mmCIF file of C-alpha atoms in Angstrom:
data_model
loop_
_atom_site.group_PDB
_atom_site.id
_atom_site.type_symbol
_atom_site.label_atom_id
_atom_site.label_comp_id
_atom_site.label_asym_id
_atom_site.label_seq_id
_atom_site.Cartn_x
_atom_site.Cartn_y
_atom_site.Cartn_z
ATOM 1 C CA UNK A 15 -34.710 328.914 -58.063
ATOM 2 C CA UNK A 16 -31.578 330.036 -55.943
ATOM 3 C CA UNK A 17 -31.966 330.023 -52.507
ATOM 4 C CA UNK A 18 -30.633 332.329 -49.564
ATOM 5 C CA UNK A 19 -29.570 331.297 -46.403
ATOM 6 C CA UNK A 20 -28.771 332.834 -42.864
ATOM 7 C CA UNK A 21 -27.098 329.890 -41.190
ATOM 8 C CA UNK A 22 -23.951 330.271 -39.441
ATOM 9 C CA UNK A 23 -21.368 327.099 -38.439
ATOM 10 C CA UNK A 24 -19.037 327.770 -35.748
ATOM 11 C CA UNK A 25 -19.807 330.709 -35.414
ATOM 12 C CA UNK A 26 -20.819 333.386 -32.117
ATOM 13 C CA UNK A 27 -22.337 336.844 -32.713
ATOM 14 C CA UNK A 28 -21.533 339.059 -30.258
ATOM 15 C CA UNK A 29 -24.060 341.871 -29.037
ATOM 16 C CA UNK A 30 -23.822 345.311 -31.112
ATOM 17 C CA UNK A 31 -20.841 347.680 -30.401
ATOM 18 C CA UNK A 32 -23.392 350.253 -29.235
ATOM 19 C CA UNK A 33 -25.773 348.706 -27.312
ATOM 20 C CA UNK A 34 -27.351 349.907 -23.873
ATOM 21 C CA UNK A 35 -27.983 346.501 -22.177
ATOM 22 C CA UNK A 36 -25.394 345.307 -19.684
ATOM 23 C CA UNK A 37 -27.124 342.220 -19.816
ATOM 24 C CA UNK A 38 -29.802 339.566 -21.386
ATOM 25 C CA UNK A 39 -33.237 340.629 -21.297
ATOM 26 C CA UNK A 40 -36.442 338.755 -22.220
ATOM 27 C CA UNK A 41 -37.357 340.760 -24.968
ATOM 28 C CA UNK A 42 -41.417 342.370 -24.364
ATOM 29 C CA UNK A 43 -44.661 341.860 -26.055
ATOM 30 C CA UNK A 44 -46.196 344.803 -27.630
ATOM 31 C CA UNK A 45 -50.093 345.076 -26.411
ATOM 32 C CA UNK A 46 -50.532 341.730 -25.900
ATOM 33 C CA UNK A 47 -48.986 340.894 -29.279
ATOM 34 C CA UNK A 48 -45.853 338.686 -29.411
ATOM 35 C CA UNK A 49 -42.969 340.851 -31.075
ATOM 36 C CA UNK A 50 -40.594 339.514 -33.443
ATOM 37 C CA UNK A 51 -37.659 339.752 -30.858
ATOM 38 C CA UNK A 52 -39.918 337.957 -28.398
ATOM 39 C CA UNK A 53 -40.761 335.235 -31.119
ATOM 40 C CA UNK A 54 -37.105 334.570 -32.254
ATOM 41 C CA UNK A 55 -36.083 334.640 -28.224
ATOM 42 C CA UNK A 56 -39.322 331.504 -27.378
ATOM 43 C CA UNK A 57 -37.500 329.958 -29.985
ATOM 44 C CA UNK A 58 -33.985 330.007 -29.388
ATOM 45 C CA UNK A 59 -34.102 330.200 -25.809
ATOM 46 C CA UNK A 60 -36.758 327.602 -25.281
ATOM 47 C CA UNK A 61 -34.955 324.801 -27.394
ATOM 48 C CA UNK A 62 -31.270 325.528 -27.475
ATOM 49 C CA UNK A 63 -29.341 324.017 -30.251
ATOM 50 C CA UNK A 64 -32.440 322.885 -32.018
ATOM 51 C CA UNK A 65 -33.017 325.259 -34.710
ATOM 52 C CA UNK A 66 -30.885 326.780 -37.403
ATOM 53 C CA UNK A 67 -31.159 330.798 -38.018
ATOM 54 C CA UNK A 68 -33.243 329.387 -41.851
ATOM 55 C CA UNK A 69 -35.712 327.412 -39.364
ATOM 56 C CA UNK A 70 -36.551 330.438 -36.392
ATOM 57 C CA UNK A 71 -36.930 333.153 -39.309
ATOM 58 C CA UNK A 72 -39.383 330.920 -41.639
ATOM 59 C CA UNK A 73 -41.321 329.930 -38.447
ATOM 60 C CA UNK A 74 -42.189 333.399 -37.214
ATOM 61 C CA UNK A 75 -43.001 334.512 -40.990
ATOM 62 C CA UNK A 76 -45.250 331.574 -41.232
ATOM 63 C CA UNK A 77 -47.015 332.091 -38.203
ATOM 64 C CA UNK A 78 -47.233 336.010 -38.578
ATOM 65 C CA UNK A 79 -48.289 335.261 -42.139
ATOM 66 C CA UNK A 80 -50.925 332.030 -41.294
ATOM 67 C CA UNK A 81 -49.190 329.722 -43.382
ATOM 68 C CA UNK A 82 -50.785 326.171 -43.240
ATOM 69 C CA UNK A 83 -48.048 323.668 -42.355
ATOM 70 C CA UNK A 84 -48.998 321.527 -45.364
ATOM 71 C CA UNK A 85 -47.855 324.666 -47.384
ATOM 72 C CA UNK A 86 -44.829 325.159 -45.780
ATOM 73 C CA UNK A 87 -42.201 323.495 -48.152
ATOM 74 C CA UNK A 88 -43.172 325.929 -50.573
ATOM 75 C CA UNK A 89 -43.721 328.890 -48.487
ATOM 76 C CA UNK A 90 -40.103 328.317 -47.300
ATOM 77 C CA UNK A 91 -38.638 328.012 -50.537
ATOM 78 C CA UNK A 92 -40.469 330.962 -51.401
ATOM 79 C CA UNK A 93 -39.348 333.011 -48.594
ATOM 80 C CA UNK A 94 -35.867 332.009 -49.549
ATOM 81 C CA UNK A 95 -35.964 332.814 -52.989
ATOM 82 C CA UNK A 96 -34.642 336.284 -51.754
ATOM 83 C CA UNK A 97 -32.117 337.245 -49.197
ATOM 84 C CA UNK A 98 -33.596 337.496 -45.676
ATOM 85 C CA UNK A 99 -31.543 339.857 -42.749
ATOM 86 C CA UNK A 100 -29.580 337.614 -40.513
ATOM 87 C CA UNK A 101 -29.102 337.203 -36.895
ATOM 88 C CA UNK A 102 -26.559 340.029 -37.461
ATOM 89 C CA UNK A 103 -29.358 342.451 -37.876
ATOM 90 C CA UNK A 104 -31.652 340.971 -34.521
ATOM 91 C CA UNK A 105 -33.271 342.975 -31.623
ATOM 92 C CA UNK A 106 -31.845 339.908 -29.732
ATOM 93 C CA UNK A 107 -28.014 340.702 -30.551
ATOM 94 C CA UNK A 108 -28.362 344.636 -31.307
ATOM 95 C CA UNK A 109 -31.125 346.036 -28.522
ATOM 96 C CA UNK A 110 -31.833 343.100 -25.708
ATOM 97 C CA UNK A 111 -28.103 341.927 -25.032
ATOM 98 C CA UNK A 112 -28.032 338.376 -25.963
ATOM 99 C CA UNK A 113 -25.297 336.723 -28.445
ATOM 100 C CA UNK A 114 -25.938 334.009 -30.711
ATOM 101 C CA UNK A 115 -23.747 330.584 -31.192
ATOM 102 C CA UNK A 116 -24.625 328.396 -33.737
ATOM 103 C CA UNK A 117 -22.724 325.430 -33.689
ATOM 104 C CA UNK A 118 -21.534 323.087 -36.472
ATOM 105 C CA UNK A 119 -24.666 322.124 -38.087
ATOM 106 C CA UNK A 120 -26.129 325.884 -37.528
ATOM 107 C CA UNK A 121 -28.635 324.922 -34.762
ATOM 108 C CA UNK A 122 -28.516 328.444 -32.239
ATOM 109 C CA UNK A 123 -28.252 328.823 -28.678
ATOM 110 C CA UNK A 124 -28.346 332.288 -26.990
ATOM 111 C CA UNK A 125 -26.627 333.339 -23.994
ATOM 112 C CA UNK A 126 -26.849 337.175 -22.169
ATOM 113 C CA UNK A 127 -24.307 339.447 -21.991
ATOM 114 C CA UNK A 128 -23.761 338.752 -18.322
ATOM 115 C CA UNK A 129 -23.197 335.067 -18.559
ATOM 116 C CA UNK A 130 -19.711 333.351 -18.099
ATOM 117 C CA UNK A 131 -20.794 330.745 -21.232
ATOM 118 C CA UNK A 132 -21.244 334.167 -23.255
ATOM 119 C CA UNK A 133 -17.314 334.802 -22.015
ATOM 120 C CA UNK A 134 -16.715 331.627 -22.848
ATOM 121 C CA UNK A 135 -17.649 331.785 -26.424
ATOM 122 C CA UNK A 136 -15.704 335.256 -26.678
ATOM 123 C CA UNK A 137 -12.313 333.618 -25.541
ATOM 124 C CA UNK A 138 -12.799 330.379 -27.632
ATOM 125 C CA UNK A 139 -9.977 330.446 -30.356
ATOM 126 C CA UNK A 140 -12.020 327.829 -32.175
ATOM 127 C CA UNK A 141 -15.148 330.010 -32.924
ATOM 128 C CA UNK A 142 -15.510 332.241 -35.386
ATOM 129 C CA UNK A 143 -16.902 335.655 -33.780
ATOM 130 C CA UNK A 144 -19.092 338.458 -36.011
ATOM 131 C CA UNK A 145 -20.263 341.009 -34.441
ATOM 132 C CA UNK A 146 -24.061 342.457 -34.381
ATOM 133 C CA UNK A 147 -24.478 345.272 -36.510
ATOM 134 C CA UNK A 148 -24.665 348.392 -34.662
ATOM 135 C CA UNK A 149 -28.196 349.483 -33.647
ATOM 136 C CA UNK A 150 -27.688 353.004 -34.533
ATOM 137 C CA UNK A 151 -26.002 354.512 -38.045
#
């Protein structure tokens, strides 16, 4: 079975063209319900450089699904199987102003709009830069 990945190396996506935050926000929870934005953002932001874009997005699916952990190998390589949307496509890079590094072995970091480490990664010859694709057509 072929498998799809979303990993980046070296690589920093910048926030959307046409976004309206200035800055990083926490993305919200939705009536007491932990969005997908605020999932991916626990994740990233909690353990920086820890996780690889493949790792956040099967996490949240398996815990918005109730996958048992002992199912997990093949749940992933289920999930897989098919092309998933990449950080590219994010609330975090296209609505709540954060960018996304992911460093030589794909584990993520995020850092706001506002943050000199988020100018950093901009100026850095060395890094690869995508940006987020646009939140509106």
């Amino acid at each position: 079975m072929k498998t799809h990945s979303t990993n980046y190396f070296d690589t920093f996506i910048e926030v959307a063209e046409d976004t309206k935050a200035s800055q990083g926000t926490v993305p919200p929870c939705k009536n007491g319900k932990k969005t997908v934005a605020y999932l991916q953002y626990e994740l990233i932001a909690g353990y920086p450089y820890q996780y690889t874009s493949d790792d956040v997005l099967f996490q949240i699916h398996a815990e918005r699904n109730a996958i048992a952990e002992a199912d997990y190998s093949a749940a992933r390589e289920q999930f897989f199987s098919k092309g998933q949307p990449c950080f590219r496509a994010s609330p975090l890079t296209k609505t709540y102003g954060f960018g996304v590094h992911s460093n030589e072995e794909g584990k993520m970091a995020v850092y706001g709009l506002e943050s000199p480490e988020y100018e950093q990664l901009v100026s850095d010859e060395k890094i690869k830069k995508v940006k987020a694709m646009k939140a509106t057509k």
